[in-house]
CSV table of C-alpha atoms in Angstrom, one decimal:
chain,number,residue,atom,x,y,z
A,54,UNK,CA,100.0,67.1,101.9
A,55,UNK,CA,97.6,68.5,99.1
A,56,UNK,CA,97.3,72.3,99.4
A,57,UNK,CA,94.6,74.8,98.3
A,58,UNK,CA,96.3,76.7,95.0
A,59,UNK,CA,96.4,80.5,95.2
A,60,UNK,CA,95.8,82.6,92.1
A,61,UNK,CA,97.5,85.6,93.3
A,62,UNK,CA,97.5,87.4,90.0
A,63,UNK,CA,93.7,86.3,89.5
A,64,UNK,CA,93.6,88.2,93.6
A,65,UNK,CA,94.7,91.1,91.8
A,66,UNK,CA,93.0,90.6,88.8
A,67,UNK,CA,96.2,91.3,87.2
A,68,UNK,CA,97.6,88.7,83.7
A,69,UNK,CA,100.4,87.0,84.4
A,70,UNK,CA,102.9,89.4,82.5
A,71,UNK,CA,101.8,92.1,84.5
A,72,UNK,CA,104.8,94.8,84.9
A,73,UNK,CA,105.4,96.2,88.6
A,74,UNK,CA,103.9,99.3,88.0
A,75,UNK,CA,100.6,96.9,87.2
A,76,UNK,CA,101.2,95.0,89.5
A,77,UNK,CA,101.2,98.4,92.2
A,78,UNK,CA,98.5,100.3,90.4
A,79,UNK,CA,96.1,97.1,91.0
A,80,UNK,CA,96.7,96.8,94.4
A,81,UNK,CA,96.6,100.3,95.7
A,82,UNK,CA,93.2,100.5,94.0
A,83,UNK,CA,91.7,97.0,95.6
A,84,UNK,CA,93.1,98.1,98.8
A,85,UNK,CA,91.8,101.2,98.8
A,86,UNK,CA,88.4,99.9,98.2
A,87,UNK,CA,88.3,96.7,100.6
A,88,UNK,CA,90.3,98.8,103.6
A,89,UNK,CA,88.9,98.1,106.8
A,90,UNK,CA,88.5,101.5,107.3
A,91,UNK,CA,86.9,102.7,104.3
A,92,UNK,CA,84.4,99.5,103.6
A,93,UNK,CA,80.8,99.4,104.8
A,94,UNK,CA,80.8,95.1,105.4
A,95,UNK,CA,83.9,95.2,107.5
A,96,UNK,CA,84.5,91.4,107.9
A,97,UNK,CA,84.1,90.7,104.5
A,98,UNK,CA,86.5,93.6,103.4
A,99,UNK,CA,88.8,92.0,106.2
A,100,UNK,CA,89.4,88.5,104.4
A,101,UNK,CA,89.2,90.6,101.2
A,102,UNK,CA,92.1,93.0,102.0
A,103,UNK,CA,93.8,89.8,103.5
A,104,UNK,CA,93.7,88.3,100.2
A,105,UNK,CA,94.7,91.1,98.3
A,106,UNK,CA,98.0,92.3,100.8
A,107,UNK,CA,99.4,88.1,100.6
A,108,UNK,CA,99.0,88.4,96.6
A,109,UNK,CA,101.1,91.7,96.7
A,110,UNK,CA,103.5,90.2,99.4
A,111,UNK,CA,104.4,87.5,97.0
A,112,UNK,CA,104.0,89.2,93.4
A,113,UNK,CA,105.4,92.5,94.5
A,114,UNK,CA,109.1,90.9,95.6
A,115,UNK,CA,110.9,89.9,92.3
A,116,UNK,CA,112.5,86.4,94.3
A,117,UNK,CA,109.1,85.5,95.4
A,118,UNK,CA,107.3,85.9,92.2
A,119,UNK,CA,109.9,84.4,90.5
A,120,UNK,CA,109.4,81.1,92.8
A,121,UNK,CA,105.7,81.3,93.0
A,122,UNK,CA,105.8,81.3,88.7
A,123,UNK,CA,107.8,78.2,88.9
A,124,UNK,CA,105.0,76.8,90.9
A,125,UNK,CA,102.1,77.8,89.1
A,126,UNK,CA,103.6,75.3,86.2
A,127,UNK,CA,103.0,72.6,88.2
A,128,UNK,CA,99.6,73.6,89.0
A,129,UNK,CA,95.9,71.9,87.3
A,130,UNK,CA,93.3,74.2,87.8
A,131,UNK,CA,90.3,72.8,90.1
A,132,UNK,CA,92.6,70.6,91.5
A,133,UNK,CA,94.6,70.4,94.8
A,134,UNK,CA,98.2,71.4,94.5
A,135,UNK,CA,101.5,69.5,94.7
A,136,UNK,CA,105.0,71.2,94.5
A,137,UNK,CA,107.2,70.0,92.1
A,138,UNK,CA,109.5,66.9,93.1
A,139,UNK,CA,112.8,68.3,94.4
A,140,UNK,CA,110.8,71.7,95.9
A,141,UNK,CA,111.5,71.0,99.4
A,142,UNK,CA,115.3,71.8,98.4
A,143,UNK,CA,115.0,75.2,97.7
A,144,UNK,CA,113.1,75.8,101.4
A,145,UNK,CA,109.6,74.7,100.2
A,146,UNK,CA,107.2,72.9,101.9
A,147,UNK,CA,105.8,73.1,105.7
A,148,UNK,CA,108.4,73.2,109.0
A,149,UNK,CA,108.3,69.8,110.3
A,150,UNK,CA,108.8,68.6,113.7
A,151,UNK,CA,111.6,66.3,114.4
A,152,UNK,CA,111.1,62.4,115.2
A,153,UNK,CA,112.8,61.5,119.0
A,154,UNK,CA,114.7,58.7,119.4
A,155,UNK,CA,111.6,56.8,121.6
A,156,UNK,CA,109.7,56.4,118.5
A,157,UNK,CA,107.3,59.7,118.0
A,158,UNK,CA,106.0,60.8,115.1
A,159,UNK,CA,107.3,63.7,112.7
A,160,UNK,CA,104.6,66.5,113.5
A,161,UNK,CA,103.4,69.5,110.8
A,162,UNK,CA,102.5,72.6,111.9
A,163,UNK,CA,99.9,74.7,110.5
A,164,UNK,CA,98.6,78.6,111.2
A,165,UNK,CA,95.4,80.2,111.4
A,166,UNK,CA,94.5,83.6,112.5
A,167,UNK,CA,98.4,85.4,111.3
A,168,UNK,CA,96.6,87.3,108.3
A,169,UNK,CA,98.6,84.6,105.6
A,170,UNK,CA,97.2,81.5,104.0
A,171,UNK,CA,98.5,77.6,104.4
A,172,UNK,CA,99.6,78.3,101.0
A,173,UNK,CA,101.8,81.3,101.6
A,174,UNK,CA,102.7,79.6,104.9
A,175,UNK,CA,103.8,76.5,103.2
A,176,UNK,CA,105.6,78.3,100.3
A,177,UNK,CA,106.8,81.8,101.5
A,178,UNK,CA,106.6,82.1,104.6
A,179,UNK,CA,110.0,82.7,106.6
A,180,UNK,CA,109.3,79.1,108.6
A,181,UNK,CA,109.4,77.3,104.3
A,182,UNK,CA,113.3,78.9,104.7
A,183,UNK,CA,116.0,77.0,105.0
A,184,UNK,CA,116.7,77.9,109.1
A,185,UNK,CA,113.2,79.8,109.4
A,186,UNK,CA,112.2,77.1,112.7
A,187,UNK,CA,115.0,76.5,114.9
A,188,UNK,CA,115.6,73.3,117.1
A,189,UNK,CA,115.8,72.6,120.4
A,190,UNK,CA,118.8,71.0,122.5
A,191,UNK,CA,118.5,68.1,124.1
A,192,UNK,CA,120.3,64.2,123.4
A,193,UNK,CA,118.7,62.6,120.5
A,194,UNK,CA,120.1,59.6,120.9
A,195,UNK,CA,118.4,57.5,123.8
A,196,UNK,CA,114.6,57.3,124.3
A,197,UNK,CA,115.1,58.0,128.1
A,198,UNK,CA,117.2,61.1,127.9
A,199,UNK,CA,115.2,64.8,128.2
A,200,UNK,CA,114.7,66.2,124.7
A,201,UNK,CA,113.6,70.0,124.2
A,202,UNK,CA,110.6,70.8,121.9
A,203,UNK,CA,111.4,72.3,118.9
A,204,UNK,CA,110.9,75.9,118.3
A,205,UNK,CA,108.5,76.8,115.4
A,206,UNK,CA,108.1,79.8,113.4
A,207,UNK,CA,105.3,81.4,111.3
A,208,UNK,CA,104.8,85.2,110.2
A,209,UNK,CA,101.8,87.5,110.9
A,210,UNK,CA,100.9,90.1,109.1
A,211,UNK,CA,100.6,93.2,110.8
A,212,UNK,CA,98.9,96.3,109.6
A,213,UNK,CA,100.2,99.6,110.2
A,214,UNK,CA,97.4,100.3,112.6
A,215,UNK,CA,98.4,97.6,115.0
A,216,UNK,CA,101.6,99.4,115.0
A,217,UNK,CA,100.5,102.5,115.9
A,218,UNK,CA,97.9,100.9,118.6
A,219,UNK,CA,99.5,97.5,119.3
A,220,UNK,CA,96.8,94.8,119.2
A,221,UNK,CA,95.9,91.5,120.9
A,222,UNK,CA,95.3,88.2,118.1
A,223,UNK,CA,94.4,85.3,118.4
A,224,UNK,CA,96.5,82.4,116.7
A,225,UNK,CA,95.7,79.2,116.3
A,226,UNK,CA,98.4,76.4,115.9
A,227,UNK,CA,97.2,73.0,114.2
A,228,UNK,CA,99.3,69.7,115.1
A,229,UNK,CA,99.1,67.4,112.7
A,230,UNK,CA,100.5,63.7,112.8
A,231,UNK,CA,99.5,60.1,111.8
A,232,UNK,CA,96.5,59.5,113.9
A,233,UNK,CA,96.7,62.6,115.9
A,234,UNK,CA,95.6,66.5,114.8
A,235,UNK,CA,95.0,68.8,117.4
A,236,UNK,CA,94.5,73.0,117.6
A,237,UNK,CA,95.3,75.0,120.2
A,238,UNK,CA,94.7,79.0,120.5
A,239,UNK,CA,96.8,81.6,121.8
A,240,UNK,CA,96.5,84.9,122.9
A,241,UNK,CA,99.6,87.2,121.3
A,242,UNK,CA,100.0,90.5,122.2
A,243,UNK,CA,101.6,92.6,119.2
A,244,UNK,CA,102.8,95.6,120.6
A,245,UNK,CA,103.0,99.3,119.4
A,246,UNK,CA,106.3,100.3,117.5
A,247,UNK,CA,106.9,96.4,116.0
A,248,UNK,CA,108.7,96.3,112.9
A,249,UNK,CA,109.3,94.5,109.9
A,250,UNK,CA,111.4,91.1,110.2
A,251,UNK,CA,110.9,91.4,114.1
A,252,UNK,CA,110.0,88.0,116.0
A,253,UNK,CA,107.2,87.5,118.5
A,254,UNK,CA,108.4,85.1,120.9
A,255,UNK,CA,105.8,83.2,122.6
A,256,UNK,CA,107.0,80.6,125.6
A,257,UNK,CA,106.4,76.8,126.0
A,258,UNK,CA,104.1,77.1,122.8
A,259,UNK,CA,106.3,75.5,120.5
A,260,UNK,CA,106.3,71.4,119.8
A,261,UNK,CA,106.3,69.1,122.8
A,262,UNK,CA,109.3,68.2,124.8
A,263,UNK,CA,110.5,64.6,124.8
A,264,UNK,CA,111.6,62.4,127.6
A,265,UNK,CA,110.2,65.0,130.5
A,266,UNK,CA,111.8,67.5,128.4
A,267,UNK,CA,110.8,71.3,128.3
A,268,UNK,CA,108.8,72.5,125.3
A,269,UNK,CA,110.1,74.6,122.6
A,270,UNK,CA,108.8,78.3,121.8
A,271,UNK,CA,106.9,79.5,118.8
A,272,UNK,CA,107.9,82.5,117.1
A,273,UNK,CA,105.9,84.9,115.0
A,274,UNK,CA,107.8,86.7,112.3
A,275,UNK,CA,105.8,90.4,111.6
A,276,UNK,CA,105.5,90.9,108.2
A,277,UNK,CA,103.8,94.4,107.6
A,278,UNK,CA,100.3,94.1,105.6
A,279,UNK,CA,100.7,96.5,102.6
A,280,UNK,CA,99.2,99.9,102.4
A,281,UNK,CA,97.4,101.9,99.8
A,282,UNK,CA,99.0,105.2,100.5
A,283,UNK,CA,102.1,104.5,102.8
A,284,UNK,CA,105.5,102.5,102.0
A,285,UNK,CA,107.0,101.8,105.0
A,286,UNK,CA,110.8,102.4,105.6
A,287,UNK,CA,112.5,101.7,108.9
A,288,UNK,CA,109.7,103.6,111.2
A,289,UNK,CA,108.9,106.5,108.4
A,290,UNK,CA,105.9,106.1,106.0
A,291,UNK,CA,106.3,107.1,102.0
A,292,UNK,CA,103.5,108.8,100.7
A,293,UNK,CA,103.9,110.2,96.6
A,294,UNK,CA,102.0,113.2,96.3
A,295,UNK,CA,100.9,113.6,92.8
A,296,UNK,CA,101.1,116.7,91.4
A,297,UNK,CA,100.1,119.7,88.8
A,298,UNK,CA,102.8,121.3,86.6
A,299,UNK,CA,101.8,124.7,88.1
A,300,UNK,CA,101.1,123.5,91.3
A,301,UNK,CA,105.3,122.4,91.4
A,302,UNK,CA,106.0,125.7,89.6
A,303,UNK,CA,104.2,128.5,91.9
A,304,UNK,CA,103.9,126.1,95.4
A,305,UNK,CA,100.6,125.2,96.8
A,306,UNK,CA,99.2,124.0,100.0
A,307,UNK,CA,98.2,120.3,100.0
A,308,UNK,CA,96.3,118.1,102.3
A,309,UNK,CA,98.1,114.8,102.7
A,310,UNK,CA,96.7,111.7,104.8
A,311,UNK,CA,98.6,110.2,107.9
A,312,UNK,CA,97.7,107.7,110.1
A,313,UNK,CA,96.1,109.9,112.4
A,314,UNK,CA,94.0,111.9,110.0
A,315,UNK,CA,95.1,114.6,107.4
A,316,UNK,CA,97.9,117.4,107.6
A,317,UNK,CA,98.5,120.3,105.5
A,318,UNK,CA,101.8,120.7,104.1
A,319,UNK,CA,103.5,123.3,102.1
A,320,UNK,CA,104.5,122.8,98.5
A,321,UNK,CA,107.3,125.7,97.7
A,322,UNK,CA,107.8,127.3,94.4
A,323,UNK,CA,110.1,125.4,92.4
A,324,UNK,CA,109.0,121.8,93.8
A,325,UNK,CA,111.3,118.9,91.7
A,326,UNK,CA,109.8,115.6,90.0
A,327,UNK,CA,111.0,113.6,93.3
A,328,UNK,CA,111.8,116.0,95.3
A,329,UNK,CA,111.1,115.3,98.9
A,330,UNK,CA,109.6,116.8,101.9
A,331,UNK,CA,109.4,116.0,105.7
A,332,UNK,CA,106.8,116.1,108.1
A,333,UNK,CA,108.3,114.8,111.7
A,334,UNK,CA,107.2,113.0,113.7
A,335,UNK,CA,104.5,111.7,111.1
A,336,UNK,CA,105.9,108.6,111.0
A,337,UNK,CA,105.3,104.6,112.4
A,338,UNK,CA,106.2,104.7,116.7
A,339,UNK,CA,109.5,103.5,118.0
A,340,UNK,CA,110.2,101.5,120.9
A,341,UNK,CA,111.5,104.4,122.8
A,342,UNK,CA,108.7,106.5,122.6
A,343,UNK,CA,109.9,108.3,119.3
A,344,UNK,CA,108.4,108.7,115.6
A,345,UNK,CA,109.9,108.2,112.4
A,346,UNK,CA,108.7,111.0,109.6
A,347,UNK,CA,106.2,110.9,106.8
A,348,UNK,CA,108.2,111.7,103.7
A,349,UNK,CA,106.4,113.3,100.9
A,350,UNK,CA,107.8,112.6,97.8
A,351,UNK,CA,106.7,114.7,94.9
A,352,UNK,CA,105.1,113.4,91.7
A,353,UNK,CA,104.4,115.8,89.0
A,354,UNK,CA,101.9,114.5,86.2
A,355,UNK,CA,100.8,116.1,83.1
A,356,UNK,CA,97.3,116.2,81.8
A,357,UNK,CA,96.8,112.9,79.0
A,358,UNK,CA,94.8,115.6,76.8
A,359,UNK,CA,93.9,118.9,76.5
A,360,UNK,CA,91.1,121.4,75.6
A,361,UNK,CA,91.6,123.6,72.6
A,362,UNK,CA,91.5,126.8,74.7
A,363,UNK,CA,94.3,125.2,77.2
A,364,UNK,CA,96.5,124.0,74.3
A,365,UNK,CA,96.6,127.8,73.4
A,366,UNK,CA,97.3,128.6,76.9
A,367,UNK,CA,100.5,126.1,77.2
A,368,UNK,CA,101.5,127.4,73.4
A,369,UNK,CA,102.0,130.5,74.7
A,370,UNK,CA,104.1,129.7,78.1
A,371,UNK,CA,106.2,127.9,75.9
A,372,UNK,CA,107.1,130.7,73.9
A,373,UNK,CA,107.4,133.1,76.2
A,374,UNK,CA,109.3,130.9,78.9
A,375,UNK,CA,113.0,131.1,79.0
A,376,UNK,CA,113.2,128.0,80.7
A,377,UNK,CA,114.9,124.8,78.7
A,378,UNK,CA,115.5,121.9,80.7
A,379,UNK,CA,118.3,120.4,78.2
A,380,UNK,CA,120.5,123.6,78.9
């Protein structure tokens, strides 16, 4: 099946040498413009920031980038997309169904409404991984006998809102098969505290018993939309405060954002490049009814240029500091 290319370095408007750092710098800034939150046309900056988070799902993991280069060889712009012969052996291509013994047809399985494209789906998904759908039990080898639907497995991306509120989606799941294609919508409940990697389980909604046969189950991997501020690890969030020489030297007090609006923090005397700093309780929910932390991780920069008068100024300190570094 013919799939719709994605540029995900044009999504970023990033070349295609970009280094990480790129890569990160051009992200945070289109996601900070087309956030939800922040944007006045709020469906367009939906699909926008949609676009933007699958692009850094793929080009911000070195494995996936890797693959999705190898791809992009293959590709002729303005026209539909092929993989490569041989693809499907590295985990490529869409979860099939399975053909039963009575003579049905192999069935494909397509997404809508999980925040990820048929592309990504078909390509990078954790469903295009060797072992990402699981099968069913059942005989396979007489028409008559019962046969269990196969389980099927997509992601959804999740954003770290949904996991401070839990949310209710819709997901469609498109059938496809020689002379047969239909869509049916579900109702999936993503509750509060889900993490990374974990699997929605959705009953009965997987591919179509055989035979009298029960059906299978879909399963929906949660794959966390990127943020502009936040890394996520575990249930903490990672936010780099950037800042001023003397701001590290002689402390400060800095407003830094949560998910729940601002909080002002301390910055003592002293502060390290790197050093970090915990605000508990901050963090993503747990199951339990706990919170991880927001860990403040400190970035000093130095000013790219300088006035005359504050080249004088920074002379000076450095001749009357006793401080060396290299001691």
């Amino acid at each position: 099946m013919a799939l719709q290319y994605k540029d995900y370095y044009a999504s970023l408007g990033v070349p295609r040498g970009a280094s990480e750092a790129d890569l990160k710098k051009a992200f945070r800034k289109l996601a900070r413009e087309y956030h939800p939150d922040v944007a006045k046309d709020k469906k367009k900056a939906e699909e926008k920031f949609k676009e933007i988070n699958e692009a850094y799902e793929v080009l911000g993991d070195a494995e996936k980038r890797k693959r999705y280069d190898e791809l992009g060889a293959n590709w002729k712009g303005g026209s539909d997309f092929r993989p490569p012969p041989g693809w499907e052996q590295f985990g490529g291509g869409r979860p099939r169904g399975r053909s039963t013994a009575g003579g049905h047809p192999d069935y494909e399985f397509q997404f809508g409404g999980t925040g990820f494209s048929d592309f990504f789906e078909s390509f990078f998904s954790s469903a295009a991984r060797p072992g990402g759908a699981r099968r069913g039990g059942g005989f396979t080898t007489e028409a008559e006998y019962a046969e269990r639907g196969r389980d099927i497995e997509g992601d959804i991306m999740v954003t770290l809102d949904e996991v401070v509120r839990g949310s209710v989606r819709a997901v469609n799941v498109r059938t496809e098969a020689v002379g047969e294609a239909k869509t049916k919508t579900f109702q999936v409940k993503i509750p509060a505290g889900v993490a990374e990697g974990q699997r929605l389980r959705i009953a009965g909604r997987g591919e179509a018993g055989a035979g009298g046969g029960t059906a299978g189950d879909l399963f929906l991997r949660v794959r966390l939309a990127k943020h502009p501020d936040f890394e996520v690890r575990d249930h903490n969030l990672i936010y780099e405060a950037d800042l001023a020489p003397w701001e590290a030297v002689l402390g400060a007090n800095l407003s830094v954002p949560t998910l729940n609006g601002r909080v002002n923090i301390k910055i003592p005397p002293g502060t390290q490049n790197g050093q970090k700093l915990r605000v508990r309780g901050r963090g993503l929910p747990e199951h339990d009814g706990a919170h991880g932390d927001l860990i403040v991780v400190a970035r000093i920069s130095v000013p790219p240029s300088v006035t005359e008068a504050e080249r004088k100024l920074w002379e000076k300190l450095a001749s009357e500091s006793g401080f060396n570094p290299r001691a």
